[in-house]
Short mmCIF file of C-alpha atoms in Angstrom, two decimals:
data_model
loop_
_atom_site.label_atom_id
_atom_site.label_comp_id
_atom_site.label_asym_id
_atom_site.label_seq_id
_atom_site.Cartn_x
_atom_site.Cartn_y
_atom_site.Cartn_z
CA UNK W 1 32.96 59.98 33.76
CA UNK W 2 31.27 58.37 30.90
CA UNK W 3 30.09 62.28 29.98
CA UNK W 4 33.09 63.40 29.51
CA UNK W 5 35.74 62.13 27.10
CA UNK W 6 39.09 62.81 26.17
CA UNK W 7 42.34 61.00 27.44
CA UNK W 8 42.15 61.80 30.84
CA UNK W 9 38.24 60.51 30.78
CA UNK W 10 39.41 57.54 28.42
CA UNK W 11 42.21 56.33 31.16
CA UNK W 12 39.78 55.78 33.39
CA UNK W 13 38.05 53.18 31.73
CA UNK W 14 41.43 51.10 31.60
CA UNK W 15 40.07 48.50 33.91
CA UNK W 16 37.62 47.14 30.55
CA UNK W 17 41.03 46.77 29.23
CA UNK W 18 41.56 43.07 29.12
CA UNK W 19 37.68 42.21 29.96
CA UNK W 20 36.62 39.30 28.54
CA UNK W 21 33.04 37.49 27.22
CA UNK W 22 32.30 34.01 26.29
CA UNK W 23 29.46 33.19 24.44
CA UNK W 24 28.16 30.48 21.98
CA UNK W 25 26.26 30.05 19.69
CA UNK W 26 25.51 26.92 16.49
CA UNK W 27 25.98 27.78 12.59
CA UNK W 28 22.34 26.98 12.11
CA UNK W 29 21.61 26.10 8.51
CA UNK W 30 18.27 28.17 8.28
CA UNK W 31 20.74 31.17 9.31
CA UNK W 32 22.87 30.32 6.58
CA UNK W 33 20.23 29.78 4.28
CA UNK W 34 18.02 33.03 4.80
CA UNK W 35 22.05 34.87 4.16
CA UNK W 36 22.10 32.94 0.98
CA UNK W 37 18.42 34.38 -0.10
CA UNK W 38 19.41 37.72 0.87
CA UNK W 39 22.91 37.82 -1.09
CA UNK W 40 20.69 36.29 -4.12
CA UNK W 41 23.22 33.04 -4.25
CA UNK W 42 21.81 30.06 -6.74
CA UNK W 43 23.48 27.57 -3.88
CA UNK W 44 23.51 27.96 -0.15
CA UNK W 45 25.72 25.91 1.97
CA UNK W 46 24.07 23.36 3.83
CA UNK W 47 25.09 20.97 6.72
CA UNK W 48 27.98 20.00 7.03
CA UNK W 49 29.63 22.68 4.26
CA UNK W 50 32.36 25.24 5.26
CA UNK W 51 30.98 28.81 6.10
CA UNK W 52 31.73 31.28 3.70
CA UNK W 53 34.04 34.34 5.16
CA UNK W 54 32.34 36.82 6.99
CA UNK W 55 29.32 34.67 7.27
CA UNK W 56 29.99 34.26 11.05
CA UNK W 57 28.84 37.68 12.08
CA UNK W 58 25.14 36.24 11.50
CA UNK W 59 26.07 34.65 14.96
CA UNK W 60 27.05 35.67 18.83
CA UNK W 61 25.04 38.60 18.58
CA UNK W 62 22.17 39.57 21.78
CA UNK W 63 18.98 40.73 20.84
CA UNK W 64 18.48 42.33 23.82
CA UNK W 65 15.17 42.77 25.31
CA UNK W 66 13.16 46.26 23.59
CA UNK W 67 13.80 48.36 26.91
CA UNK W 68 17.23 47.72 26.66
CA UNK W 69 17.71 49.53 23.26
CA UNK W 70 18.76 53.31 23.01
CA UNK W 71 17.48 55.59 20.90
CA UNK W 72 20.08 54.66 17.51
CA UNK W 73 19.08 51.19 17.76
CA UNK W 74 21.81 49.35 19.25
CA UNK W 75 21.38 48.01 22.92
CA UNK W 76 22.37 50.90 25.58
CA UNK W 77 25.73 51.59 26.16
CA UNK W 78 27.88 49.43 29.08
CA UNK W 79 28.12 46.26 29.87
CA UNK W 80 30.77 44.32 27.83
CA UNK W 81 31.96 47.79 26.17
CA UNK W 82 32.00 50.51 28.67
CA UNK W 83 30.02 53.26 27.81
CA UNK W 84 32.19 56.06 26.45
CA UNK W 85 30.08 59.34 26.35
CA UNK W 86 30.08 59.08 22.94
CA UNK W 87 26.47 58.66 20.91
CA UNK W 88 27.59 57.67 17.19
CA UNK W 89 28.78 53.99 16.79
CA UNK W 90 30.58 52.48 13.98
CA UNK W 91 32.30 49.63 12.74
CA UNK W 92 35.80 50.91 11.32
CA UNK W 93 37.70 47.72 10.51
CA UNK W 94 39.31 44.83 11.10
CA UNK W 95 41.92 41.87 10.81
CA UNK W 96 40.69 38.41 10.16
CA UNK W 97 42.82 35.61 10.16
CA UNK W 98 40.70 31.80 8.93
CA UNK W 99 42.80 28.81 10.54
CA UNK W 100 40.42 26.18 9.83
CA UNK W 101 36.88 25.92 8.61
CA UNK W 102 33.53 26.79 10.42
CA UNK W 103 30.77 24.52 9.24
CA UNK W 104 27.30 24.54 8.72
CA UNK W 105 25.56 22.98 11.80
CA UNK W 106 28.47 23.00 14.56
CA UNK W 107 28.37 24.48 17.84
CA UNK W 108 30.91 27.30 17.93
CA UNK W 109 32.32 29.34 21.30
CA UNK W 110 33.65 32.70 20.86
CA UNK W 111 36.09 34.34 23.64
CA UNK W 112 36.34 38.20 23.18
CA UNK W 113 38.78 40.56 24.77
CA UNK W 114 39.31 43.88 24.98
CA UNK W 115 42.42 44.88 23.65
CA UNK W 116 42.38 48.53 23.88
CA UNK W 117 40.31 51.96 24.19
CA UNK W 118 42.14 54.97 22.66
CA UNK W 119 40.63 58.93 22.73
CA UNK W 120 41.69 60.82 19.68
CA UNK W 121 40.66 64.04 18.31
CA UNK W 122 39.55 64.06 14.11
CA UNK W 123 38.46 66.59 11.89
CA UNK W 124 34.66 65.60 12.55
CA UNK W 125 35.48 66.20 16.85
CA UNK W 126 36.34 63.47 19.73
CA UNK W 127 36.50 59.97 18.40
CA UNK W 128 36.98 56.57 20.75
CA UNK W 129 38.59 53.81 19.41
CA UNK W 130 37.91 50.44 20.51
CA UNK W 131 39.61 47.52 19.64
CA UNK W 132 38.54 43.93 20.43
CA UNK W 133 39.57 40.58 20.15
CA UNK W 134 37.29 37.27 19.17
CA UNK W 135 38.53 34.19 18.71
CA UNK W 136 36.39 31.20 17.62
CA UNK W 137 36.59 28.18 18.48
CA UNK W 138 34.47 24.42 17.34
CA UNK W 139 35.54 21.32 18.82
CA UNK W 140 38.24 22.54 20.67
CA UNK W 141 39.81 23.87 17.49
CA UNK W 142 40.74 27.63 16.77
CA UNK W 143 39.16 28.47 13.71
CA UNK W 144 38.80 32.42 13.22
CA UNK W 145 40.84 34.99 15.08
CA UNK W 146 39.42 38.08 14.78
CA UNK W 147 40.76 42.34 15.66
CA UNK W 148 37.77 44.31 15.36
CA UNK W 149 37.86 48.08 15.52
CA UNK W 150 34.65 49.94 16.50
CA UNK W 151 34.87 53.68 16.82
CA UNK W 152 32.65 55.89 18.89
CA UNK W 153 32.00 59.76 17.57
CA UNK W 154 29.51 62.94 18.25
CA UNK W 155 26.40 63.69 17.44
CA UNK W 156 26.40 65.04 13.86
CA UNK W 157 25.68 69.03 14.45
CA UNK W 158 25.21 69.22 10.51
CA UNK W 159 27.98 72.24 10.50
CA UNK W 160 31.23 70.44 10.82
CA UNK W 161 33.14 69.80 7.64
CA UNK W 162 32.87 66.83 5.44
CA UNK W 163 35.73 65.28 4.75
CA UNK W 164 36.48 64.20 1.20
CA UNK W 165 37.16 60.17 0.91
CA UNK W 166 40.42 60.11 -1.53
CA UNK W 167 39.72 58.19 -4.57
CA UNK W 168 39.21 54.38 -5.24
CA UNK W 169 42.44 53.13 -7.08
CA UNK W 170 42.33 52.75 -11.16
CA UNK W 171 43.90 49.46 -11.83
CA UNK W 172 41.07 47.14 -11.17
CA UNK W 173 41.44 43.74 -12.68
CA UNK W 174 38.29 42.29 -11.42
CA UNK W 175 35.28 44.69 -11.00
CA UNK W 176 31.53 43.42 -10.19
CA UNK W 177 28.69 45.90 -9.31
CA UNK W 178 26.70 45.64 -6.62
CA UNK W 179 22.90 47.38 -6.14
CA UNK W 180 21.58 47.81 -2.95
CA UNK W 181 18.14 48.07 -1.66
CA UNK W 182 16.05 48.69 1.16
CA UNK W 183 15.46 45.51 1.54
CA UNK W 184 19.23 44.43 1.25
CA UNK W 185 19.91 46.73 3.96
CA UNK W 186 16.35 45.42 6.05
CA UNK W 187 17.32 41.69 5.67
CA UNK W 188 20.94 41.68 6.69
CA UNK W 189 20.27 43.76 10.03
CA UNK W 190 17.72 41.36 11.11
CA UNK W 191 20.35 38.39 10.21
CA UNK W 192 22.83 39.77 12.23
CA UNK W 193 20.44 40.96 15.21
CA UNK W 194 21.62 44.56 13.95
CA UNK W 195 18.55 47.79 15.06
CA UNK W 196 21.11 50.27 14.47
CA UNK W 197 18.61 52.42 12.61
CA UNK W 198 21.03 53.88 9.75
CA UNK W 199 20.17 51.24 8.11
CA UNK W 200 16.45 51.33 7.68
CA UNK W 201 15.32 54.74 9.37
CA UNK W 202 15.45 56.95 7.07
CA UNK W 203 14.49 60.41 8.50
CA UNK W 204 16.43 59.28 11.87
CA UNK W 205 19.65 58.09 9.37
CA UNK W 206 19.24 62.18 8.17
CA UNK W 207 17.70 64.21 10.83
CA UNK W 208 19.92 62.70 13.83
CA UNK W 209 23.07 61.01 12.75
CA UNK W 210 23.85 63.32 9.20
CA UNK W 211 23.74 60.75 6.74
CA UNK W 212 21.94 61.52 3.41
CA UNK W 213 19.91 58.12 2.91
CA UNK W 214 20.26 54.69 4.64
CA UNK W 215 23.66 53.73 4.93
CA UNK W 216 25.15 50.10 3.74
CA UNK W 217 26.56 48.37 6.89
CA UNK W 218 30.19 48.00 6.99
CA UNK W 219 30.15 44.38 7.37
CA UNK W 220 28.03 43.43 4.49
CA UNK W 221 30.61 45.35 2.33
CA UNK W 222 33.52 43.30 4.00
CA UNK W 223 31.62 40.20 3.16
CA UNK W 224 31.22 40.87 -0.48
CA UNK W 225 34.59 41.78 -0.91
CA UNK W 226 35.68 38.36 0.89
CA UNK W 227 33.08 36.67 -1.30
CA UNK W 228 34.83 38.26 -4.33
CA UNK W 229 38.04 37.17 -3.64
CA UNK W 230 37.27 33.55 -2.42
CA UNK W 231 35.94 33.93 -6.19
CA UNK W 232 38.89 34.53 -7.93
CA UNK W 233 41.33 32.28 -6.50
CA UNK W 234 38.96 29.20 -6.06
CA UNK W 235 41.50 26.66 -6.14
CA UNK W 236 43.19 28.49 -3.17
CA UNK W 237 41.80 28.79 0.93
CA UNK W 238 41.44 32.49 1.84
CA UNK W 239 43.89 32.75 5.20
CA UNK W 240 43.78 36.36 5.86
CA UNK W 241 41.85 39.51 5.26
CA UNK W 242 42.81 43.08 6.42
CA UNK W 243 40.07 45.98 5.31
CA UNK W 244 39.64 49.43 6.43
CA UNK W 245 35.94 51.49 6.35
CA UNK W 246 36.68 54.86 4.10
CA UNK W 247 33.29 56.38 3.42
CA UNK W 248 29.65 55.60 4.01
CA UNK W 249 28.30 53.90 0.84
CA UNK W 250 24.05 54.41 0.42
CA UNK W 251 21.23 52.59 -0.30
CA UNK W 252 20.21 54.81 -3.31
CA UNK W 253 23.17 54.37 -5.39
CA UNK W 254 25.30 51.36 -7.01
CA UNK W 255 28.31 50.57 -5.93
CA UNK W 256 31.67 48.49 -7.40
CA UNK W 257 33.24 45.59 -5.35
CA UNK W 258 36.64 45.81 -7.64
CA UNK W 259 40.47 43.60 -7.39
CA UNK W 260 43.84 43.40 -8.22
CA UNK W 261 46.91 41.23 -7.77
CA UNK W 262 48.60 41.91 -4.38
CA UNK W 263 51.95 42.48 -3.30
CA UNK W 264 53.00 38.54 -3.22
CA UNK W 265 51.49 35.91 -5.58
CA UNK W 266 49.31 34.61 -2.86
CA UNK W 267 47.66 37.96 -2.34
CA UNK W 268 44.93 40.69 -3.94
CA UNK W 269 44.31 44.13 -2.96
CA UNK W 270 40.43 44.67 -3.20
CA UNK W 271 38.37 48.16 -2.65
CA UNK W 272 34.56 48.91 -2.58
CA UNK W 273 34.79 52.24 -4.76
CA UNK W 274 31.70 54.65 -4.14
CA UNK W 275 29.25 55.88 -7.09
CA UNK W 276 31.50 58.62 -7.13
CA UNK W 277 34.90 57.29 -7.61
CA UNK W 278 35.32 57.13 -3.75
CA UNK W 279 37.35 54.64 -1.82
CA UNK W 280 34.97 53.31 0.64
CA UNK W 281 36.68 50.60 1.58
CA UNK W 282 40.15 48.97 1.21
CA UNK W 283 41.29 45.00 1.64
CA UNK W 284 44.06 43.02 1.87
CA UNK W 285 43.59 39.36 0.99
CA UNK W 286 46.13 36.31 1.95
CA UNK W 287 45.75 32.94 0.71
CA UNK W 288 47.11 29.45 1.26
#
């Protein structure tokens, strides 16, 4: 079964709907630190301090022993997430909701259920969608509740078409750029126990997945655009953050983290827009 997918192949697998994994882990300064280095921050918070958004994905993450890893870098399919028959993995989105602060130093738990595991068919072939749940949790208190959507795709043949991202909106108010490196790219996967080798295997980035260079990780780009907005409304607690992945941004070419007011006065609509004048990715940000 985990050859074949489609809906009939993806209905089987509705038992890992609702499966569930606790794990824990502490918000160890020199964590917190080395992310500070690599983000090039003059300050890095330090005991005791609040954890800055999308910091805690340096944490809960195996680094499984070296037999255990497939060939893309990532441990081998199963286990928590059923294995799908499906060899591209990617990190689509999410919904983040901050109900009180993670700090530097505490021991955190984080509960993660499966929510859902959809079949679809796209332009680029069979896609799986995956949708889980974290919520964690220091001293007994909630403090981040967390959708994340990972989607699963085909190999990259090299003669499907390419679809064209639709362009990053106009009306910035706030626009910073941001150059990545090698390095960048390097640093953050070993912070976040990431070998998924798009990010610093370059021929295997090309030759098997279809990408034309090393490819910025999804979740670094959330984090920046958190970071931004945390920096605009400092007098204000970021609650909420919605963001979708649009395009693959790469190591080779500078990028814009950009802003504008939201909808309501407690909100900004943020994009990462692509060398190109690509939406790569789009946020919603919610403050208290």
């Amino acid at each position: 079964m985990a050859g074949q997918v489609g809906n009939a192949a993806v209905s089987g697998f509705s038992d890992a709907v609702g499966r569930t994994e606790e794990v824990s882990d502490t918000i160890a300064p020199d964590r917190v630190q080395a992310m500070a280095a690599t983000l090039d921050l003059d300050r890095a918070p330090i005991q005791g301090d609040p954890l800055p958004p999308g910091w805690h994905w340096l944490f809960f993450n195996k680094f499984v022993p070296r037999r255990e890893v497939g060939e893309d870098g990532h441990p081998k399919r199963g286990g928590f997430i059923p294995d799908v028959g499906l060899p591209r993995r990617m990190w689509a989105g999410g919904r983040l909701r901050y109900l009180a602060p993670l700090t530097v130093g505490a021991a955190v738990s984080r509960h993660s259920e499966i929510l859902s595991i959809q079949a679809k068919e796209g332009r680029a072939g069979r896609l799986v969608f995956v949708t889980i749940r974290h919520r964690l949790q220091a001293t007994g208190t909630l403090c981040v509740e967390e959708e994340q959507d990972i989607v699963y795709r085909e190999a990259d043949t090299g003669k499907g078409p390419r679809p064209t991202p639709p362009a990053a909106p106009a009306e910035a108010v706030w626009s910073e750029e941001v150059v990545p490196d090698p390095v960048l790219l390097f640093r953050y996967s070993a912070l976040t126990s990431n070998g998924h080798r798009i990010h610093y295997d370059q021929p295997y980035a090309r030759g098997e997945e279809g990408y034309r260079d090393l490819v910025v990780h999804g979740p670094l780009i959330s984090t920046l655009l958190q970071n931004f907005a945390v920096s605009l409304k400092p007098e204000a607690a970021l609650t909420r953050f919605d963001y979708r992945g649009m395009a693959p941004l790469f190591v080779d070419r500078a990028f814009r983290i950009e802003a504008a007011p939201g909808e309501g006065a407690d909100e900004l609509s943020l994009w990462a827009k692509g060398p190109d004048g690509e939406l790569a990715m789009k946020a919603t940000a919610g403050f208290s």
